[in-house]
XYZ file of C-alpha atoms in Angstrom:
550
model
C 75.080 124.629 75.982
C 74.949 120.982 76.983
C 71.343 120.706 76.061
C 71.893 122.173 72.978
C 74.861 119.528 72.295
C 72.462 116.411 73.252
C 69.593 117.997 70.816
C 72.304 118.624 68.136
C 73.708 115.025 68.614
C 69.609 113.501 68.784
C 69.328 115.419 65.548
C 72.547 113.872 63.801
C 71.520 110.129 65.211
C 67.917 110.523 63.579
C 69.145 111.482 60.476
C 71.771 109.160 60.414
C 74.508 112.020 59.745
C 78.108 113.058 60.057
C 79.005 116.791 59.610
C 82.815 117.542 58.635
C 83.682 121.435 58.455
C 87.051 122.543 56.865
C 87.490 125.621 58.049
C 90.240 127.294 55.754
C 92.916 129.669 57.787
C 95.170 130.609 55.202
C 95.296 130.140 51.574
C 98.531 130.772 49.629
C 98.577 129.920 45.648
C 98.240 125.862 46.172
C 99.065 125.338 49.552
C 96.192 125.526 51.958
C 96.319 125.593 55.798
C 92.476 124.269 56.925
C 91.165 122.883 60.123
C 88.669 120.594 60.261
C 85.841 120.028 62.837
C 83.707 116.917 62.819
C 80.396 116.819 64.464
C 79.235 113.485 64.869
C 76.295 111.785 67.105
C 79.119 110.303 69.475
C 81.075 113.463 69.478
C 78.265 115.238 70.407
C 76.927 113.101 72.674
C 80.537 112.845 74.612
C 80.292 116.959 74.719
C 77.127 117.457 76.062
C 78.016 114.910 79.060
C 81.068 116.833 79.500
C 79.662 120.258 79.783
C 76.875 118.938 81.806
C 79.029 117.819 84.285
C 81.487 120.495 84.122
C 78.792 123.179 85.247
C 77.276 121.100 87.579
C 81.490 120.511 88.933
C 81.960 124.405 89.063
C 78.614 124.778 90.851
C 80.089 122.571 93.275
C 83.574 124.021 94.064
C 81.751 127.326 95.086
C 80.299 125.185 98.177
C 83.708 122.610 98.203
C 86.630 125.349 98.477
C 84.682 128.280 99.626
C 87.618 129.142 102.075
C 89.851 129.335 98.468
C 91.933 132.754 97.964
C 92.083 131.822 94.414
C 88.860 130.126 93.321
C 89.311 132.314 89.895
C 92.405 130.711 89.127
C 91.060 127.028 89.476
C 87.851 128.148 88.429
C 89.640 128.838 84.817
C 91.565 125.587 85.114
C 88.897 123.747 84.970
C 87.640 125.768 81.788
C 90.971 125.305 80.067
C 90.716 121.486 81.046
C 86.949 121.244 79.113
C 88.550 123.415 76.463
C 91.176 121.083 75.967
C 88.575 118.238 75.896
C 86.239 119.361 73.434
C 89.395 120.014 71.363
C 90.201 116.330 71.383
C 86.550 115.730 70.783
C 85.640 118.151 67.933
C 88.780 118.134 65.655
C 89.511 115.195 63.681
C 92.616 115.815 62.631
C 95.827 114.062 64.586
C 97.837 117.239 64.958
C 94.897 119.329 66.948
C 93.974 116.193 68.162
C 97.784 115.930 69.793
C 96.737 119.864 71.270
C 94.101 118.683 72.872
C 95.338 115.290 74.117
C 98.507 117.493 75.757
C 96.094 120.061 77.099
C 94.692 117.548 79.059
C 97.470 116.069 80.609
C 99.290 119.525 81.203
C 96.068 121.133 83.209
C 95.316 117.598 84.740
C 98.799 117.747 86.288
C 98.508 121.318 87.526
C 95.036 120.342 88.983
C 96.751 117.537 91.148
C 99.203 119.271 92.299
C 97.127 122.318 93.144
C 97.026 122.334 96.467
C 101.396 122.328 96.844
C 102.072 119.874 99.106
C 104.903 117.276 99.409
C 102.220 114.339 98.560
C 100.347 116.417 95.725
C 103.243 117.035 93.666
C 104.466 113.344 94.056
C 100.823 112.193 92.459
C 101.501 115.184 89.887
C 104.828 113.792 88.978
C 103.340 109.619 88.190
C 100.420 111.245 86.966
C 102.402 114.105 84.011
C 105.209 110.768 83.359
C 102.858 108.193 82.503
C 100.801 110.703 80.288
C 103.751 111.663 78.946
C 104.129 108.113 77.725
C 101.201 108.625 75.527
C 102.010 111.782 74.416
C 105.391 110.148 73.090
C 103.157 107.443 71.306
C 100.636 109.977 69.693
C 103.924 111.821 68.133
C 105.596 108.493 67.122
C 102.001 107.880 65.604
C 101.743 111.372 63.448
C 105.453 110.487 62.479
C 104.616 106.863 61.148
C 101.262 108.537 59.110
C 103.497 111.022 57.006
C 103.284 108.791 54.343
C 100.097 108.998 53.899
C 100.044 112.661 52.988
C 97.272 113.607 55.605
C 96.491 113.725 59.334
C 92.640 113.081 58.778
C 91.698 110.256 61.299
C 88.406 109.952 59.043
C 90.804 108.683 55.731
C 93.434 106.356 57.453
C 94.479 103.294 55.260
C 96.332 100.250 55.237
C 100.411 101.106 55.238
C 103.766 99.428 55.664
C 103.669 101.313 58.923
C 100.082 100.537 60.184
C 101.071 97.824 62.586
C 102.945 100.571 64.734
C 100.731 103.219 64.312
C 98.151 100.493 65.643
C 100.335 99.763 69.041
C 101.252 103.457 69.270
C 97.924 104.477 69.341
C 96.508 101.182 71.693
C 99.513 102.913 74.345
C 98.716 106.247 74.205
C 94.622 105.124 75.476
C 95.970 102.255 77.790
C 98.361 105.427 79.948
C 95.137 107.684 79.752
C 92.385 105.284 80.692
C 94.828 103.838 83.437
C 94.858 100.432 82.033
C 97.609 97.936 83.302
C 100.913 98.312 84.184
C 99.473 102.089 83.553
C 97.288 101.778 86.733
C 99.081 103.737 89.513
C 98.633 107.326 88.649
C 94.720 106.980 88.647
C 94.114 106.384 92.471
C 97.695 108.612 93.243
C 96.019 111.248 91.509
C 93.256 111.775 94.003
C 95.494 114.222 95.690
C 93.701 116.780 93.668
C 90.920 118.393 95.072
C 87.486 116.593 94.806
C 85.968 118.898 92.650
C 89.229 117.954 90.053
C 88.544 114.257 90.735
C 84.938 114.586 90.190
C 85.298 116.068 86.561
C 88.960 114.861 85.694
C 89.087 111.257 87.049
C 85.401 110.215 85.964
C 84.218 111.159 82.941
C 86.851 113.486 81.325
C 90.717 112.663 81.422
C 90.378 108.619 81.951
C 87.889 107.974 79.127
C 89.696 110.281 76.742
C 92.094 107.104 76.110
C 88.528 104.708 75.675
C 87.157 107.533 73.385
C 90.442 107.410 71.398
C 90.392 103.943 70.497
C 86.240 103.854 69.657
C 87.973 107.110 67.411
C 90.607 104.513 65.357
C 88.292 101.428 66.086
C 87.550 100.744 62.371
C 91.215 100.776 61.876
C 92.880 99.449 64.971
C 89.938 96.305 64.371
C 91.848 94.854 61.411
C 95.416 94.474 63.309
C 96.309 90.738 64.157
C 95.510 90.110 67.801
C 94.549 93.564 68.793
C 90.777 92.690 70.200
C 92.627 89.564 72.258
C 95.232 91.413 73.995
C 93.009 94.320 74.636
C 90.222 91.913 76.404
C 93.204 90.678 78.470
C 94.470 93.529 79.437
C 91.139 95.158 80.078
C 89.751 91.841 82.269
C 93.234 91.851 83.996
C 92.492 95.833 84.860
C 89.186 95.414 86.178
C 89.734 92.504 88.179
C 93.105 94.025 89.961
C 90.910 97.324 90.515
C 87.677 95.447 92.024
C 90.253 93.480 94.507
C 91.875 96.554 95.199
C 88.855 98.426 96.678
C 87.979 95.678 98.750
C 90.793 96.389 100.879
C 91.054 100.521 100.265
C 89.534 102.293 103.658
C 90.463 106.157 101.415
C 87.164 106.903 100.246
C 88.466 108.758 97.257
C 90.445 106.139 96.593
C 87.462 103.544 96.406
C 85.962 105.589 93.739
C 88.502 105.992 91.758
C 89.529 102.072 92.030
C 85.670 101.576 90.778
C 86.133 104.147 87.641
C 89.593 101.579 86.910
C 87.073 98.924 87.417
C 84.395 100.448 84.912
C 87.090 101.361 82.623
C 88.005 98.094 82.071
C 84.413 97.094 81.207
C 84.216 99.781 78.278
C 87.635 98.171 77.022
C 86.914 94.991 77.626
C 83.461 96.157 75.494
C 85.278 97.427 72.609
C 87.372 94.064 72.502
C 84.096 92.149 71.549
C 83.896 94.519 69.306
C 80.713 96.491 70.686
C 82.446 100.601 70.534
C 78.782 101.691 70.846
C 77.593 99.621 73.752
C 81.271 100.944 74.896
C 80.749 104.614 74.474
C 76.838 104.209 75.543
C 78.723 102.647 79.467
C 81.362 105.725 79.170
C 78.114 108.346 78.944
C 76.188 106.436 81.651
C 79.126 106.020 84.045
C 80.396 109.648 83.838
C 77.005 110.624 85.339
C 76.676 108.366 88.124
C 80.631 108.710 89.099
C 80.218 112.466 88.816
C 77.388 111.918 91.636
C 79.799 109.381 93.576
C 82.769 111.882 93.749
C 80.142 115.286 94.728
C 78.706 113.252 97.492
C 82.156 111.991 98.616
C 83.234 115.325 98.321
C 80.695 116.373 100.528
C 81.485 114.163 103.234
C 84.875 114.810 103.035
C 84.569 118.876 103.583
C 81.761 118.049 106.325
C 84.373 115.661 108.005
C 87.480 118.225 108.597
C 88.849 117.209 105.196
C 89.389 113.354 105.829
C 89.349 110.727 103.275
C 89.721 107.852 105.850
C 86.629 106.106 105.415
C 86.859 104.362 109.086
C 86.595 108.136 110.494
C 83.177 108.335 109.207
C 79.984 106.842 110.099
C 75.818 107.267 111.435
C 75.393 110.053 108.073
C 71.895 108.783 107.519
C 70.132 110.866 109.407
C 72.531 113.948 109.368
C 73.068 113.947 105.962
C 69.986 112.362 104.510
C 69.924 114.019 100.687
C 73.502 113.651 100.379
C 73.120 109.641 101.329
C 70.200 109.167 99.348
C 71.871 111.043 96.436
C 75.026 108.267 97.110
C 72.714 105.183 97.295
C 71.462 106.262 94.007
C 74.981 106.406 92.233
C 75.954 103.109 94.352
C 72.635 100.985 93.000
C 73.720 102.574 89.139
C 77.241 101.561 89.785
C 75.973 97.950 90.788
C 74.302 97.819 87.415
C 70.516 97.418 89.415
C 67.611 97.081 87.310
C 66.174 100.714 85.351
C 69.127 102.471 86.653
C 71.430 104.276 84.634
C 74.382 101.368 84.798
C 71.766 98.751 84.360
C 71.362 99.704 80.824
C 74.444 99.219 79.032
C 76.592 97.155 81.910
C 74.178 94.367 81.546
C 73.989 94.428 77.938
C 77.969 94.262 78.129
C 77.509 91.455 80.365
C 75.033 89.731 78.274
C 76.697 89.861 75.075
C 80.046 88.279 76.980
C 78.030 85.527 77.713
C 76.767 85.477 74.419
C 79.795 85.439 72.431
C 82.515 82.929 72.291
C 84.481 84.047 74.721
C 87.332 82.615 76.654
C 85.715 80.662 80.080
C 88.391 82.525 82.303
C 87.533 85.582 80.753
C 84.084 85.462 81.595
C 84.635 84.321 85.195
C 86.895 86.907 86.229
C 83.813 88.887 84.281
C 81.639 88.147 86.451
C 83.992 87.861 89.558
C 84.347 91.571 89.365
C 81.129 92.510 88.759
C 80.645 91.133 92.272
C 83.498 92.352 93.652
C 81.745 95.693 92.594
C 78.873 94.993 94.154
C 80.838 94.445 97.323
C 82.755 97.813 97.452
C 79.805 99.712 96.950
C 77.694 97.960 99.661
C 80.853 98.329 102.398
C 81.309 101.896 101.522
C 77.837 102.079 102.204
C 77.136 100.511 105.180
C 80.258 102.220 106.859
C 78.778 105.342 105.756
C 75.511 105.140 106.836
C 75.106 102.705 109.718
C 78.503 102.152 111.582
C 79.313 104.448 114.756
C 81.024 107.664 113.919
C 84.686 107.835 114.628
C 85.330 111.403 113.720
C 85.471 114.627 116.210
C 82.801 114.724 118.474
C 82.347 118.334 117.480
C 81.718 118.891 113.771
C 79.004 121.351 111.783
C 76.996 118.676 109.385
C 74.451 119.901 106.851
C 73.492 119.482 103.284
C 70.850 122.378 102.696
C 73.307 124.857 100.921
C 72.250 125.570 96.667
C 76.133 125.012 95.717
C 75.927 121.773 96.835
C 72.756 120.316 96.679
C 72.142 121.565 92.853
C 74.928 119.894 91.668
C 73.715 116.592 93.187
C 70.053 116.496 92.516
C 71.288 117.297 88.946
C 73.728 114.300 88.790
C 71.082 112.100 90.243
C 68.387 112.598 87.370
C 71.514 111.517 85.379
C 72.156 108.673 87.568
C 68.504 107.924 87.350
C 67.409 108.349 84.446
C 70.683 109.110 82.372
C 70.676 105.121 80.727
C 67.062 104.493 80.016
C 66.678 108.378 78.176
C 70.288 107.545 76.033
C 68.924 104.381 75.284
C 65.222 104.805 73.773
C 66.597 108.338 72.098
C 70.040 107.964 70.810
C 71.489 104.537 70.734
C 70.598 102.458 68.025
C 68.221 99.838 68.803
C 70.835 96.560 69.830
C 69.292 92.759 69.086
C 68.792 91.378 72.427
C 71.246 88.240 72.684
C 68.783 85.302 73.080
C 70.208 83.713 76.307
C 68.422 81.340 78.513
C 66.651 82.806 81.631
C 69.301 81.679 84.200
C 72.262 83.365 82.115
C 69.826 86.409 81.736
C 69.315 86.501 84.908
C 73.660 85.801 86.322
C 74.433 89.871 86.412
C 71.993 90.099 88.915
C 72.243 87.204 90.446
C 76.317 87.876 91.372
C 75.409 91.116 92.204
C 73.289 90.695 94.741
C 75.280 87.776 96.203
C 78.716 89.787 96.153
C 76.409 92.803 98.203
C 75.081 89.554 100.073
C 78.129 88.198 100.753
C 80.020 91.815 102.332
C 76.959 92.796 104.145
C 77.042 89.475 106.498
C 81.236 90.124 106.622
C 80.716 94.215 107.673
C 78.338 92.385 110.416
C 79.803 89.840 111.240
C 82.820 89.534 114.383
C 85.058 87.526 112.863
C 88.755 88.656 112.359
C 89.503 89.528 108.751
C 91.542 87.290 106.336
C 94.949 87.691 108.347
C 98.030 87.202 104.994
C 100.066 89.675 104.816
C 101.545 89.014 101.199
C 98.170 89.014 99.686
C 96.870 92.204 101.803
C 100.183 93.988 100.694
C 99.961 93.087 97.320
C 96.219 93.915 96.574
C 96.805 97.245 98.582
C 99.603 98.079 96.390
C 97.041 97.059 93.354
C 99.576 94.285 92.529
C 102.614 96.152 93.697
C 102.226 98.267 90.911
C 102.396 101.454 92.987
C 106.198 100.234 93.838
C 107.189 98.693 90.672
C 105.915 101.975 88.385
C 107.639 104.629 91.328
C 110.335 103.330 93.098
C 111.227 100.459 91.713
C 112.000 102.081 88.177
C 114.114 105.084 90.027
C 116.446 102.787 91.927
C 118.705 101.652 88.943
C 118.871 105.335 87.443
C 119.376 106.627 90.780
C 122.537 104.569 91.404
C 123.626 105.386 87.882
C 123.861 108.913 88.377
C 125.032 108.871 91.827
C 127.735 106.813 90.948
C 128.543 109.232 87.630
C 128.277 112.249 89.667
C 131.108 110.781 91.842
C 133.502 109.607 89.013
C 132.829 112.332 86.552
C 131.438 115.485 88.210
C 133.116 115.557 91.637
C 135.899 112.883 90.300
C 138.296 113.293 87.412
C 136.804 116.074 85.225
C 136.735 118.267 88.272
C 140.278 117.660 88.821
C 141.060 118.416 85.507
C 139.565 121.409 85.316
C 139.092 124.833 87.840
C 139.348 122.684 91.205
C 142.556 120.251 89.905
C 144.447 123.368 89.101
C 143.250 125.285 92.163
C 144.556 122.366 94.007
C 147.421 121.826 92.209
C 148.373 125.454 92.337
C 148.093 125.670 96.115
C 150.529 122.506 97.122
C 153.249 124.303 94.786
C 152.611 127.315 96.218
C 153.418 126.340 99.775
C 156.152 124.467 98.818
C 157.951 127.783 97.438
C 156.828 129.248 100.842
C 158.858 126.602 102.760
C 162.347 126.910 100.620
C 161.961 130.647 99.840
C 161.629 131.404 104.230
C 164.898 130.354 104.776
C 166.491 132.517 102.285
C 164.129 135.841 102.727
C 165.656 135.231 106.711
C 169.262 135.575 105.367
C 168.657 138.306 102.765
C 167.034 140.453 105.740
C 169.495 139.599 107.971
C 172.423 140.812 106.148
C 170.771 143.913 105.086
C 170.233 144.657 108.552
C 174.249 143.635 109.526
C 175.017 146.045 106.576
C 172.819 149.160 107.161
C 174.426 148.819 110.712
C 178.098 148.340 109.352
C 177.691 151.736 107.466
C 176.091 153.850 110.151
C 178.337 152.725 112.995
């Protein structure tokens, strides 16, 4: 089905055409109920990824949670997820598009907290409020684009109300593509198993918010100031994510601080206003993160099920496919030369350069592009060359189908995923005519940020030793405290203090427990006068029955 999708959308891109179906469900005198489907190149495109990876994720879980009772019921999960996807893909119209958008965030939040622990459900719980923030926005949205008499993304026009529909929208992809303050729930959510993570936090869920805006892009384009802010906010993002992993030792967590990191780039893309060098990085990055999260995956289940990347270590020659699968998705995440990153992160890179673009802007560019580089080289080297730190005792191999298909797969899109999307589908760009050296800086500060962390893993010299700064990029700007606990203390307080002057205060004394109380202290009150009296009544009765008989 997935090859079918990429010929469709090679098919649409040669012929330069956009298919829009109007399907009609009911039809009564002059009102007409329809639903629309558009099939697009990009839309197409976007699916066939999708499904690829989705088969190659299922194909996966078979080897990953073998020792599941219910593998059916996450099994269908998943299929509801990339139901709820292609929904949000297919149907241009802002109603169905609000089914699918929901869909994802319901069965993303039932996927993190599938495996019903304590820590799962508290990842659930950021993960389901902060979507639900963008759900809010997409219904404030449809409200504010009643007046136009349709729903139809496709016909949106200037209105009284276009400004809000604008920030509304902007929102509603900043929660789902985890951009900042929005940034918490992404590496929280890797609670879910790694199959989940591998589908949902890589190319699905987080780039449903990037695919959203490239959606409204002709529209959101003309608001005053939006391709500014969103270039801050998406530079701020990727910088705070690349810092981040630096200091993460969770290898899950790594990951999904680099998809943060690479989501920033396809926003920060869109700002410049490039939406199909954008969506080009979102099709090429969902294949080599796919790979990242199987082969992390793998190491996890071959490591008793720990993250902590410390633990692990000397995998090079036990696990040689599965570390040769992960340098591969490493050197396309670094943006190397012919792989799939290379292709559309250093044409991103170039045309930043290229542009007028603010000189801060571009540094902290480039700053995380090395910073990149440097994640991906530690989590190497820890991987492959450092002594093991795990049990002694542990069963390592990677020669079962279930999970070296999915990988090899993966791989060929990790490969040759960016080269193959570029000479067939995307539209031939004009190379930005840039001197050699500024050709050449992508490279150049990717090498020296993998330069500059191999001679620090090496090296014997203590770590940077500040607290503050190790706290704060640890807590990705304290933004895990200030969007959890920080938010609950005031409401907290509130209601605790409520519960104890209205609940268990006044009203309850006014009511069932006040008269209960009440009740009682008269009660035994009468008991203490009326004893005295009940003693005299009995004892004359007694003095008379006595009087008579004698």
């Amino acid at each position: 089905m997935a090859i079918s999708m990429f010929i469709s959308s090679l098919n649409l891109t040669m012929l330069h055409k956009t298919m829009i179906l109007e399907w009609s469900i009911i039809s009564m005198n002059s009102t007409e109920i329809m639903l629309p489907l558009i099939m697009d190149p990009m839309g197409m495109m976007f699916s066939a990824t999708v499904l690829f990876i989705s088969a190659n994720v299922i194909h996966f879980s078979n080897y990953y949670m073998q020792d599941e009772t219910f593998i059916k019921r996450f099994t269908h999960l998943v299929l509801l997820f990339v139901l709820s996807m292609n929904l949000l893909i297919f149907i241009p119209h802002m109603m169905i598009l609000l089914l699918g958008w929901d869909g994802l965030g319901i069965t993303s939040f039932i996927l993190v907290i599938y495996y019903q622990n304590p820590k799962s459900l508290a990842a659930g719980m950021i993960t389901a409020l902060t979507n639900r923030i963008g759900d809010v926005m997409l219904l404030l949205s449809i409200g504010w684009t009643l007046n136009q008499g349709h729903w139809l993304i496709t016909n949106m026009w200037s209105t009284t109300l276009s400004a809000m529909m604008c920030i509304s929208i902007t929102i509603a992809a900043m929660t789902k593509s985890a951009q900042m303050p929005f940034s918490s729930w992404l590496p929280a959510a890797m609670a879910a198993p790694t199959p989940v993570s591998a589908l949902v936090h890589s190319s699905t869920l987080v780039t449903a918010g990037v695919f959203l805006i490239i959606r409204f892009y002709p529209m959101l384009s003309d608001f005053y100031m939006f391709n500014t802010a969103l270039l801050m906010i998406s530079t701020m993002t990727m910088f705070m994510a690349g810092m981040s992993a630096i200091l993460e030792t969770d290898l899950k967590k790594i990951i999904a601080l680099s998809t943060l990191s690479q989501l920033g780039v396809m926003m920060a893309s869109i700002s410049l206003a490039l939406p199909n060098l954008a969506f080009f990085h979102l099709v090429t990055h969902a294949m080599f993160k796919a790979l990242l999260f199987v082969c992390a995956g793998s190491l996890i289940h071959l490591h008793h099920h720990s993250q902590d990347l410390r633990s692990m270590g000397n995998t090079a020659n036990q696990l040689p496919l599965t570390m040769g699968c992960l340098l591969a998705a490493n050197m396309a995440l670094c943006g190397l030369p012919f792989m799939a990153g290379f292709y559309s992160k250093d044409m991103i890179i170039e045309m930043c350069l290229f542009n007028q673009a603010n000189t801060v802007i571009v540094f902290m560019f480039l700053l995380a592009t090395m910073m990149t580089a440097a994640y991906s080289i530690r989590l190497m080297m820890t991987a492959l060359i450092s002594n093991n730190m795990s049990l002694p005792i542990q069963y390592i191999s990677d020669n079962t189908l279930s999970n070296t298909t999915p990988m090899l797969m993966l791989t060929m899109g990790a490969i040759m995923g960016g080269s193959s999307v570029n000479w067939l589908s995307t539209l031939p760009y004009k190379e930005p005519i840039l001197s050699l050296d500024m050709k050449l800086l992508a490279l150049i500060v990717t090498v020296m940020g993998a330069a500059m962390m191999s001679f620090k893993v090496n090296s014997m010299t203590p770590s940077f030793n500040n607290s503050m700064i190790n706290h704060m990029n640890a807590f990705m700007w304290f933004l895990v405290p200030l969007s959890s606990q920080a938010i609950l203390k005031a409401p907290m307080s509130i209601c605790l203090k409520s519960m104890k002057t209205l609940d268990q205060g006044w009203l309850e004394m006014s009511s069932a427990q006040g008269i209960f109380a009440s009740s009682s202290t008269y009660s035994s009150k009468l008991q203490k006068i009326q004893i005295p009296i009940l003693t005299v009544h009995l004892s004359m009765i007694i003095m008379f029955i006595t009087f008579i008989y004698m």
